[in-house]
Amino acid sequence: MNTVLDQSRVRSTEAVATTTLFRLDASIRVDGSASREIADIVEQEWLSAHPGATIERRHIGVNVLPADAWALSVAASSTPPEARTLEQRAAAQLAATLLDELLAADAILLAVPLYNFGVSQHIKTWIDLIVSDPRAAEAYKSGQPLLAGKPVVLGTVRGGAYGPGTPREGWDHSTPYLKRILADGWGADLTVVEREFTLVGVNPALDAFTDLAAEMHAGALQSAREAGRALGVPALV
């Protein structure tokens, strides 16, 4: 396992402030990413309300988390510290770092596309690692969720249409899962910004939905602006 932790952290060019936004991107694309477009708007609106604030970033779709880290972290949690292998120690440290990023943030922004009708391997590994940290188990036992009341915006996109009455209704197995983890499991104050039909203009079979896709796109961008304005603590003074 690669023991080097790629933080992919970027801070705003303004003076460092006490207010922090943690942003996670899970798209395998950088240029042309529809989920990134939504997240960029949320971030811009948030920064307008919080000048001088800090942004911590992690792009797990590009800087991929080690595939074996979860199993190693789980093993580490049941192994005395002095008996852990180097790989187990590194995995446990990675899990702790991922959780620290969430706990240290005042607000959280997640950009997560739907892949193959489900949650991507990248975001699943991220969640599994966080849950493997002993503090997650302690939070569950105490009844105090990890992100209790913390504002979180989830920006998610889908290539087709999955709403009520569509042929693919019920095929989105990502968004319900993420809502369950973030809101019900971790206790976040969750806002979801969604966009559908992102493959219109790419897949000729969807050309008949061009006008509807444009309407959905505009609506999603407006929702992103509203979510960014509402996200997090009051503006710094």
PDB file of C-alpha atoms in Angstrom:
ATOM      1  CA  MET A   1       0.000   0.000   0.000  1.00  0.00           C
ATOM      2  CA  ASN A   2       1.191   3.495  -0.726  1.00  0.00           C
ATOM      3  CA  THR A   3       1.841   5.024   2.689  1.00  0.00           C
ATOM      4  CA  VAL A   4       2.159   8.570   1.369  1.00  0.00           C
ATOM      5  CA  LEU A   5      -0.998  10.541   2.158  1.00  0.00           C
ATOM      6  CA  ASP A   6      -1.906  12.846  -0.728  1.00  0.00           C
ATOM      7  CA  GLN A   7      -3.821  15.638   0.979  1.00  0.00           C
ATOM      8  CA  SER A   8      -4.448  17.690  -2.193  1.00  0.00           C
ATOM      9  CA  ARG A   9      -5.006  20.677   0.043  1.00  0.00           C
ATOM     10  CA  VAL A  10      -5.420  24.202  -1.241  1.00  0.00           C
ATOM     11  CA  ARG A  11      -5.987  27.322   0.812  1.00  0.00           C
ATOM     12  CA  SER A  12      -7.613  30.520  -0.374  1.00  0.00           C
ATOM     13  CA  THR A  13      -5.276  33.388  -1.151  1.00  0.00           C
ATOM     14  CA  GLU A  14      -6.861  35.535   1.555  1.00  0.00           C
ATOM     15  CA  ALA A  15      -5.636  35.605   5.118  1.00  0.00           C
ATOM     16  CA  VAL A  16      -6.286  32.392   7.033  1.00  0.00           C
ATOM     17  CA  ALA A  17      -9.460  32.628   9.142  1.00  0.00           C
ATOM     18  CA  THR A  18     -11.157  30.401  11.655  1.00  0.00           C
ATOM     19  CA  THR A  19     -13.905  29.433   9.232  1.00  0.00           C
ATOM     20  CA  THR A  20     -13.159  26.363   7.104  1.00  0.00           C
ATOM     21  CA  LEU A  21     -14.925  24.676   4.209  1.00  0.00           C
ATOM     22  CA  PHE A  22     -13.928  21.103   3.413  1.00  0.00           C
ATOM     23  CA  ARG A  23     -14.537  20.135  -0.200  1.00  0.00           C
ATOM     24  CA  LEU A  24     -14.458  16.595  -1.539  1.00  0.00           C
ATOM     25  CA  ASP A  25     -14.612  15.786  -5.264  1.00  0.00           C
ATOM     26  CA  ALA A  26     -15.258  12.215  -6.381  1.00  0.00           C
ATOM     27  CA  SER A  27     -15.526  12.570 -10.168  1.00  0.00           C
ATOM     28  CA  ILE A  28     -12.934  10.727 -12.230  1.00  0.00           C
ATOM     29  CA  ARG A  29     -12.841  13.828 -14.434  1.00  0.00           C
ATOM     30  CA  VAL A  30     -11.353  17.252 -13.806  1.00  0.00           C
ATOM     31  CA  ASP A  31     -12.231  19.124 -16.994  1.00  0.00           C
ATOM     32  CA  GLY A  32     -15.876  18.949 -17.977  1.00  0.00           C
ATOM     33  CA  SER A  33     -17.073  17.456 -14.712  1.00  0.00           C
ATOM     34  CA  ALA A  34     -20.766  18.230 -14.124  1.00  0.00           C
ATOM     35  CA  SER A  35     -20.521  17.608 -10.373  1.00  0.00           C
ATOM     36  CA  ARG A  36     -17.508  19.891 -10.194  1.00  0.00           C
ATOM     37  CA  GLU A  37     -19.493  22.651 -11.913  1.00  0.00           C
ATOM     38  CA  ILE A  38     -22.100  22.502  -9.160  1.00  0.00           C
ATOM     39  CA  ALA A  39     -19.485  22.413  -6.413  1.00  0.00           C
ATOM     40  CA  ASP A  40     -17.598  25.360  -7.920  1.00  0.00           C
ATOM     41  CA  ILE A  41     -20.729  27.502  -7.726  1.00  0.00           C
ATOM     42  CA  VAL A  42     -21.444  26.478  -4.139  1.00  0.00           C
ATOM     43  CA  GLU A  43     -17.842  27.249  -3.218  1.00  0.00           C
ATOM     44  CA  GLN A  44     -17.894  30.654  -4.913  1.00  0.00           C
ATOM     45  CA  GLU A  45     -21.074  31.672  -3.120  1.00  0.00           C
ATOM     46  CA  TRP A  46     -19.693  30.424   0.183  1.00  0.00           C
ATOM     47  CA  LEU A  47     -16.467  32.367  -0.270  1.00  0.00           C
ATOM     48  CA  SER A  48     -18.418  35.520  -1.084  1.00  0.00           C
ATOM     49  CA  ALA A  49     -20.099  35.215   2.304  1.00  0.00           C
ATOM     50  CA  HIS A  50     -16.873  34.234   4.104  1.00  0.00           C
ATOM     51  CA  PRO A  51     -13.980  36.319   2.700  1.00  0.00           C
ATOM     52  CA  GLY A  52     -10.619  35.237   4.022  1.00  0.00           C
ATOM     53  CA  ALA A  53     -11.853  31.795   4.991  1.00  0.00           C
ATOM     54  CA  THR A  54      -9.979  28.534   4.484  1.00  0.00           C
ATOM     55  CA  ILE A  55     -10.791  25.814   1.972  1.00  0.00           C
ATOM     56  CA  GLU A  56      -9.421  22.304   2.437  1.00  0.00           C
ATOM     57  CA  ARG A  57      -9.701  20.067  -0.625  1.00  0.00           C
ATOM     58  CA  ARG A  58      -9.463  16.394  -1.379  1.00  0.00           C
ATOM     59  CA  HIS A  59     -10.092  14.952  -4.853  1.00  0.00           C
ATOM     60  CA  ILE A  60     -10.509  11.227  -4.398  1.00  0.00           C
ATOM     61  CA  GLY A  61     -11.564  10.678  -8.003  1.00  0.00           C
ATOM     62  CA  VAL A  62      -8.104  11.730  -9.179  1.00  0.00           C
ATOM     63  CA  ASN A  63      -5.932  11.202  -6.094  1.00  0.00           C
ATOM     64  CA  VAL A  64      -7.442   7.804  -5.383  1.00  0.00           C
ATOM     65  CA  LEU A  65      -7.415   6.343  -1.885  1.00  0.00           C
ATOM     66  CA  PRO A  66      -5.548   3.004  -1.638  1.00  0.00           C
ATOM     67  CA  ALA A  67      -7.934   0.133  -2.329  1.00  0.00           C
ATOM     68  CA  ASP A  68      -6.557  -2.009   0.500  1.00  0.00           C
ATOM     69  CA  ALA A  69      -6.584   0.740   3.129  1.00  0.00           C
ATOM     70  CA  TRP A  70     -10.011  -0.078   4.541  1.00  0.00           C
ATOM     71  CA  ALA A  71      -9.210  -3.715   5.349  1.00  0.00           C
ATOM     72  CA  LEU A  72      -5.895  -2.687   6.886  1.00  0.00           C
ATOM     73  CA  SER A  73      -7.540   0.027   8.987  1.00  0.00           C
ATOM     74  CA  VAL A  74     -10.198  -2.388  10.237  1.00  0.00           C
ATOM     75  CA  ALA A  75      -7.453  -4.855  11.168  1.00  0.00           C
ATOM     76  CA  ALA A  76      -5.534  -2.108  12.937  1.00  0.00           C
ATOM     77  CA  SER A  77      -8.552  -1.200  15.061  1.00  0.00           C
ATOM     78  CA  SER A  78      -8.528  -4.673  16.630  1.00  0.00           C
ATOM     79  CA  THR A  79      -4.754  -4.944  16.929  1.00  0.00           C
ATOM     80  CA  PRO A  80      -2.710  -3.491  19.822  1.00  0.00           C
ATOM     81  CA  PRO A  81      -0.758  -0.438  18.563  1.00  0.00           C
ATOM     82  CA  GLU A  82       2.591  -2.035  19.276  1.00  0.00           C
ATOM     83  CA  ALA A  83       1.652  -5.117  17.227  1.00  0.00           C
ATOM     84  CA  ARG A  84       0.423  -3.309  14.121  1.00  0.00           C
ATOM     85  CA  THR A  85       2.264  -3.662  10.853  1.00  0.00           C
ATOM     86  CA  LEU A  86       3.572  -0.593   9.061  1.00  0.00           C
ATOM     87  CA  GLU A  87       0.754  -0.955   6.553  1.00  0.00           C
ATOM     88  CA  GLN A  88      -1.869  -1.111   9.309  1.00  0.00           C
ATOM     89  CA  ARG A  89      -0.440   1.976  10.981  1.00  0.00           C
ATOM     90  CA  ALA A  90      -0.467   3.899   7.728  1.00  0.00           C
ATOM     91  CA  ALA A  91      -4.063   2.874   7.010  1.00  0.00           C
ATOM     92  CA  ALA A  92      -5.210   3.824  10.504  1.00  0.00           C
ATOM     93  CA  GLN A  93      -3.502   7.190  10.134  1.00  0.00           C
ATOM     94  CA  LEU A  94      -5.199   7.731   6.799  1.00  0.00           C
ATOM     95  CA  ALA A  95      -8.608   6.951   8.329  1.00  0.00           C
ATOM     96  CA  ALA A  96      -7.903   9.385  11.170  1.00  0.00           C
ATOM     97  CA  THR A  97      -6.833  12.073   8.719  1.00  0.00           C
ATOM     98  CA  LEU A  98     -10.011  11.709   6.653  1.00  0.00           C
ATOM     99  CA  LEU A  99     -12.172  12.020   9.756  1.00  0.00           C
ATOM    100  CA  ASP A 100     -10.116  14.946  11.066  1.00  0.00           C
ATOM    101  CA  GLU A 101     -10.816  16.818   7.828  1.00  0.00           C
ATOM    102  CA  LEU A 102     -14.544  16.569   8.455  1.00  0.00           C
ATOM    103  CA  LEU A 103     -14.419  17.343  12.156  1.00  0.00           C
ATOM    104  CA  ALA A 104     -12.216  20.414  11.648  1.00  0.00           C
ATOM    105  CA  ALA A 105     -14.486  21.965   9.020  1.00  0.00           C
ATOM    106  CA  ASP A 106     -17.275  24.410   9.766  1.00  0.00           C
ATOM    107  CA  ALA A 107     -19.067  23.376   6.561  1.00  0.00           C
ATOM    108  CA  ILE A 108     -18.670  20.538   4.068  1.00  0.00           C
ATOM    109  CA  LEU A 109     -19.150  20.348   0.293  1.00  0.00           C
ATOM    110  CA  LEU A 110     -19.266  17.009  -1.519  1.00  0.00           C
ATOM    111  CA  ALA A 111     -19.345  16.604  -5.311  1.00  0.00           C
ATOM    112  CA  VAL A 112     -20.337  13.019  -6.097  1.00  0.00           C
ATOM    113  CA  PRO A 113     -21.594  11.781  -9.496  1.00  0.00           C
ATOM    114  CA  LEU A 114     -23.697   8.667 -10.034  1.00  0.00           C
ATOM    115  CA  TYR A 115     -21.620   5.917 -11.642  1.00  0.00           C
ATOM    116  CA  ASN A 116     -23.198   2.749 -13.052  1.00  0.00           C
ATOM    117  CA  PHE A 117     -26.335   3.215 -10.963  1.00  0.00           C
ATOM    118  CA  GLY A 118     -24.451   3.242  -7.674  1.00  0.00           C
ATOM    119  CA  VAL A 119     -22.028   4.986  -5.382  1.00  0.00           C
ATOM    120  CA  SER A 120     -18.523   5.075  -6.830  1.00  0.00           C
ATOM    121  CA  GLN A 121     -15.739   2.963  -5.399  1.00  0.00           C
ATOM    122  CA  HIS A 122     -13.879   6.139  -4.486  1.00  0.00           C
ATOM    123  CA  ILE A 123     -16.569   7.589  -2.235  1.00  0.00           C
ATOM    124  CA  LYS A 124     -17.350   4.156  -0.753  1.00  0.00           C
ATOM    125  CA  THR A 125     -13.706   3.664   0.221  1.00  0.00           C
ATOM    126  CA  TRP A 126     -13.670   7.159   1.744  1.00  0.00           C
ATOM    127  CA  ILE A 127     -16.763   6.407   3.843  1.00  0.00           C
ATOM    128  CA  ASP A 128     -15.537   2.967   4.882  1.00  0.00           C
ATOM    129  CA  LEU A 129     -12.212   4.378   6.036  1.00  0.00           C
ATOM    130  CA  ILE A 130     -13.876   7.097   8.110  1.00  0.00           C
ATOM    131  CA  VAL A 131     -16.166   4.551   9.747  1.00  0.00           C
ATOM    132  CA  SER A 132     -13.155   2.367  10.569  1.00  0.00           C
ATOM    133  CA  ASP A 133     -11.709   5.092  12.812  1.00  0.00           C
ATOM    134  CA  PRO A 134     -12.407   4.229  16.491  1.00  0.00           C
ATOM    135  CA  ARG A 135     -14.032   7.619  17.013  1.00  0.00           C
ATOM    136  CA  ALA A 136     -16.817   6.611  14.641  1.00  0.00           C
ATOM    137  CA  ALA A 137     -17.692   3.617  16.799  1.00  0.00           C
ATOM    138  CA  GLU A 138     -17.525   5.775  19.910  1.00  0.00           C
ATOM    139  CA  ALA A 139     -19.869   8.320  18.343  1.00  0.00           C
ATOM    140  CA  TYR A 140     -22.343   5.582  17.468  1.00  0.00           C
ATOM    141  CA  LYS A 141     -22.290   4.127  20.988  1.00  0.00           C
ATOM    142  CA  SER A 142     -22.685   7.536  22.619  1.00  0.00           C
ATOM    143  CA  GLY A 143     -25.565   8.550  20.372  1.00  0.00           C
ATOM    144  CA  GLN A 144     -23.663  11.663  19.275  1.00  0.00           C
ATOM    145  CA  PRO A 145     -23.315  11.517  15.467  1.00  0.00           C
ATOM    146  CA  LEU A 146     -19.980  12.431  13.929  1.00  0.00           C
ATOM    147  CA  LEU A 147     -21.326  15.488  12.104  1.00  0.00           C
ATOM    148  CA  ALA A 148     -24.230  16.394  14.384  1.00  0.00           C
ATOM    149  CA  GLY A 149     -25.842  19.517  12.936  1.00  0.00           C
ATOM    150  CA  LYS A 150     -22.894  20.360  10.704  1.00  0.00           C
ATOM    151  CA  PRO A 151     -23.994  21.937   7.386  1.00  0.00           C
ATOM    152  CA  VAL A 152     -23.223  19.748   4.373  1.00  0.00           C
ATOM    153  CA  VAL A 153     -24.032  20.285   0.706  1.00  0.00           C
ATOM    154  CA  LEU A 154     -24.066  17.229  -1.540  1.00  0.00           C
ATOM    155  CA  GLY A 155     -23.862  18.029  -5.243  1.00  0.00           C
ATOM    156  CA  THR A 156     -24.757  14.978  -7.305  1.00  0.00           C
ATOM    157  CA  VAL A 157     -25.326  14.454 -11.039  1.00  0.00           C
ATOM    158  CA  ARG A 158     -26.826  11.712 -13.182  1.00  0.00           C
ATOM    159  CA  GLY A 159     -26.376  11.098 -16.885  1.00  0.00           C
ATOM    160  CA  GLY A 160     -29.997  10.129 -17.471  1.00  0.00           C
ATOM    161  CA  ALA A 161     -33.304  10.727 -15.731  1.00  0.00           C
ATOM    162  CA  TYR A 162     -34.252   8.721 -12.640  1.00  0.00           C
ATOM    163  CA  GLY A 163     -37.308  10.550 -11.325  1.00  0.00           C
ATOM    164  CA  PRO A 164     -40.818   9.189 -10.698  1.00  0.00           C
ATOM    165  CA  GLY A 165     -42.400   7.744 -13.832  1.00  0.00           C
ATOM    166  CA  THR A 166     -39.151   7.430 -15.778  1.00  0.00           C
ATOM    167  CA  PRO A 167     -37.903   4.050 -17.044  1.00  0.00           C
ATOM    168  CA  ARG A 168     -34.970   4.300 -14.618  1.00  0.00           C
ATOM    169  CA  GLU A 169     -36.968   5.222 -11.533  1.00  0.00           C
ATOM    170  CA  GLY A 170     -35.346   3.530  -8.542  1.00  0.00           C
ATOM    171  CA  TRP A 171     -32.081   2.827 -10.359  1.00  0.00           C
ATOM    172  CA  ASP A 172     -30.138   5.530  -8.519  1.00  0.00           C
ATOM    173  CA  HIS A 173     -28.574   3.570  -5.674  1.00  0.00           C
ATOM    174  CA  SER A 174     -26.110   6.328  -4.810  1.00  0.00           C
ATOM    175  CA  THR A 175     -28.122   9.326  -3.635  1.00  0.00           C
ATOM    176  CA  PRO A 176     -30.338   7.426  -1.140  1.00  0.00           C
ATOM    177  CA  TYR A 177     -27.241   5.734   0.279  1.00  0.00           C
ATOM    178  CA  LEU A 178     -25.394   9.023   0.696  1.00  0.00           C
ATOM    179  CA  LYS A 179     -28.405  10.617   2.370  1.00  0.00           C
ATOM    180  CA  ARG A 180     -28.567   7.678   4.766  1.00  0.00           C
ATOM    181  CA  ILE A 181     -24.891   7.959   5.670  1.00  0.00           C
ATOM    182  CA  LEU A 182     -24.562  11.743   5.844  1.00  0.00           C
ATOM    183  CA  ALA A 183     -27.885  12.734   7.396  1.00  0.00           C
ATOM    184  CA  ASP A 184     -29.203   9.672   9.209  1.00  0.00           C
ATOM    185  CA  GLY A 185     -25.896   8.084  10.164  1.00  0.00           C
ATOM    186  CA  TRP A 186     -23.595  11.039  10.709  1.00  0.00           C
ATOM    187  CA  GLY A 187     -26.261  13.575  11.668  1.00  0.00           C
ATOM    188  CA  ALA A 188     -25.323  16.267   9.132  1.00  0.00           C
ATOM    189  CA  ASP A 189     -27.641  19.141   8.255  1.00  0.00           C
ATOM    190  CA  LEU A 190     -27.793  18.022   4.620  1.00  0.00           C
ATOM    191  CA  THR A 191     -28.750  19.943   1.479  1.00  0.00           C
ATOM    192  CA  VAL A 192     -28.774  18.037  -1.822  1.00  0.00           C
ATOM    193  CA  VAL A 193     -28.288  19.756  -5.184  1.00  0.00           C
ATOM    194  CA  GLU A 194     -29.104  17.440  -8.068  1.00  0.00           C
ATOM    195  CA  ARG A 195     -28.779  17.603 -11.838  1.00  0.00           C
ATOM    196  CA  GLU A 196     -30.021  15.000 -14.331  1.00  0.00           C
ATOM    197  CA  PHE A 197     -29.608  14.377 -18.069  1.00  0.00           C
ATOM    198  CA  THR A 198     -25.922  15.367 -18.086  1.00  0.00           C
ATOM    199  CA  LEU A 199     -25.406  12.986 -21.030  1.00  0.00           C
ATOM    200  CA  VAL A 200     -27.803  14.922 -23.265  1.00  0.00           C
ATOM    201  CA  GLY A 201     -25.609  16.274 -26.053  1.00  0.00           C
ATOM    202  CA  VAL A 202     -23.197  13.387 -25.539  1.00  0.00           C
ATOM    203  CA  ASN A 203     -25.437  10.374 -26.122  1.00  0.00           C
ATOM    204  CA  PRO A 204     -27.455  10.800 -29.371  1.00  0.00           C
ATOM    205  CA  ALA A 205     -30.206   8.584 -27.946  1.00  0.00           C
ATOM    206  CA  LEU A 206     -31.071  11.443 -25.580  1.00  0.00           C
ATOM    207  CA  ASP A 207     -31.304  14.221 -28.190  1.00  0.00           C
ATOM    208  CA  ALA A 208     -35.080  14.438 -27.782  1.00  0.00           C
ATOM    209  CA  PHE A 209     -34.560  15.730 -24.251  1.00  0.00           C
ATOM    210  CA  THR A 210     -32.344  18.702 -25.129  1.00  0.00           C
ATOM    211  CA  ASP A 211     -34.769  21.378 -23.945  1.00  0.00           C
ATOM    212  CA  LEU A 212     -35.628  19.526 -20.754  1.00  0.00           C
ATOM    213  CA  ALA A 213     -31.954  18.948 -20.012  1.00  0.00           C
ATOM    214  CA  ALA A 214     -31.209  22.645 -20.438  1.00  0.00           C
ATOM    215  CA  GLU A 215     -34.020  23.484 -18.026  1.00  0.00           C
ATOM    216  CA  MET A 216     -32.713  20.975 -15.490  1.00  0.00           C
ATOM    217  CA  HIS A 217     -29.197  22.350 -15.871  1.00  0.00           C
ATOM    218  CA  ALA A 218     -30.308  25.907 -15.207  1.00  0.00           C
ATOM    219  CA  GLY A 219     -32.347  24.786 -12.212  1.00  0.00           C
ATOM    220  CA  ALA A 220     -29.417  22.888 -10.725  1.00  0.00           C
ATOM    221  CA  LEU A 221     -27.097  25.876 -11.063  1.00  0.00           C
ATOM    222  CA  GLN A 222     -29.642  28.122  -9.358  1.00  0.00           C
ATOM    223  CA  SER A 223     -30.044  25.573  -6.562  1.00  0.00           C
ATOM    224  CA  ALA A 224     -26.245  25.503  -6.206  1.00  0.00           C
ATOM    225  CA  ARG A 225     -26.145  29.278  -5.818  1.00  0.00           C
ATOM    226  CA  GLU A 226     -28.839  29.171  -3.165  1.00  0.00           C
ATOM    227  CA  ALA A 227     -27.143  26.311  -1.309  1.00  0.00           C
ATOM    228  CA  GLY A 228     -23.820  28.147  -1.321  1.00  0.00           C
ATOM    229  CA  ARG A 229     -25.352  31.291   0.114  1.00  0.00           C
ATOM    230  CA  ALA A 230     -27.056  29.331   2.876  1.00  0.00           C
ATOM    231  CA  LEU A 231     -24.122  27.066   3.699  1.00  0.00           C
ATOM    232  CA  GLY A 232     -22.315  27.307   6.979  1.00  0.00           C
ATOM    233  CA  VAL A 233     -21.833  29.795   9.723  1.00  0.00           C
ATOM    234  CA  PRO A 234     -22.571  33.533   9.475  1.00  0.00           C
ATOM    235  CA  ALA A 235     -20.167  35.652   7.439  1.00  0.00           C
ATOM    236  CA  LEU A 236     -16.960  36.753   9.124  1.00  0.00           C
ATOM    237  CA  VAL A 237     -16.785  40.310  10.415  1.00  0.00           C
TER     238      VAL A 237
END
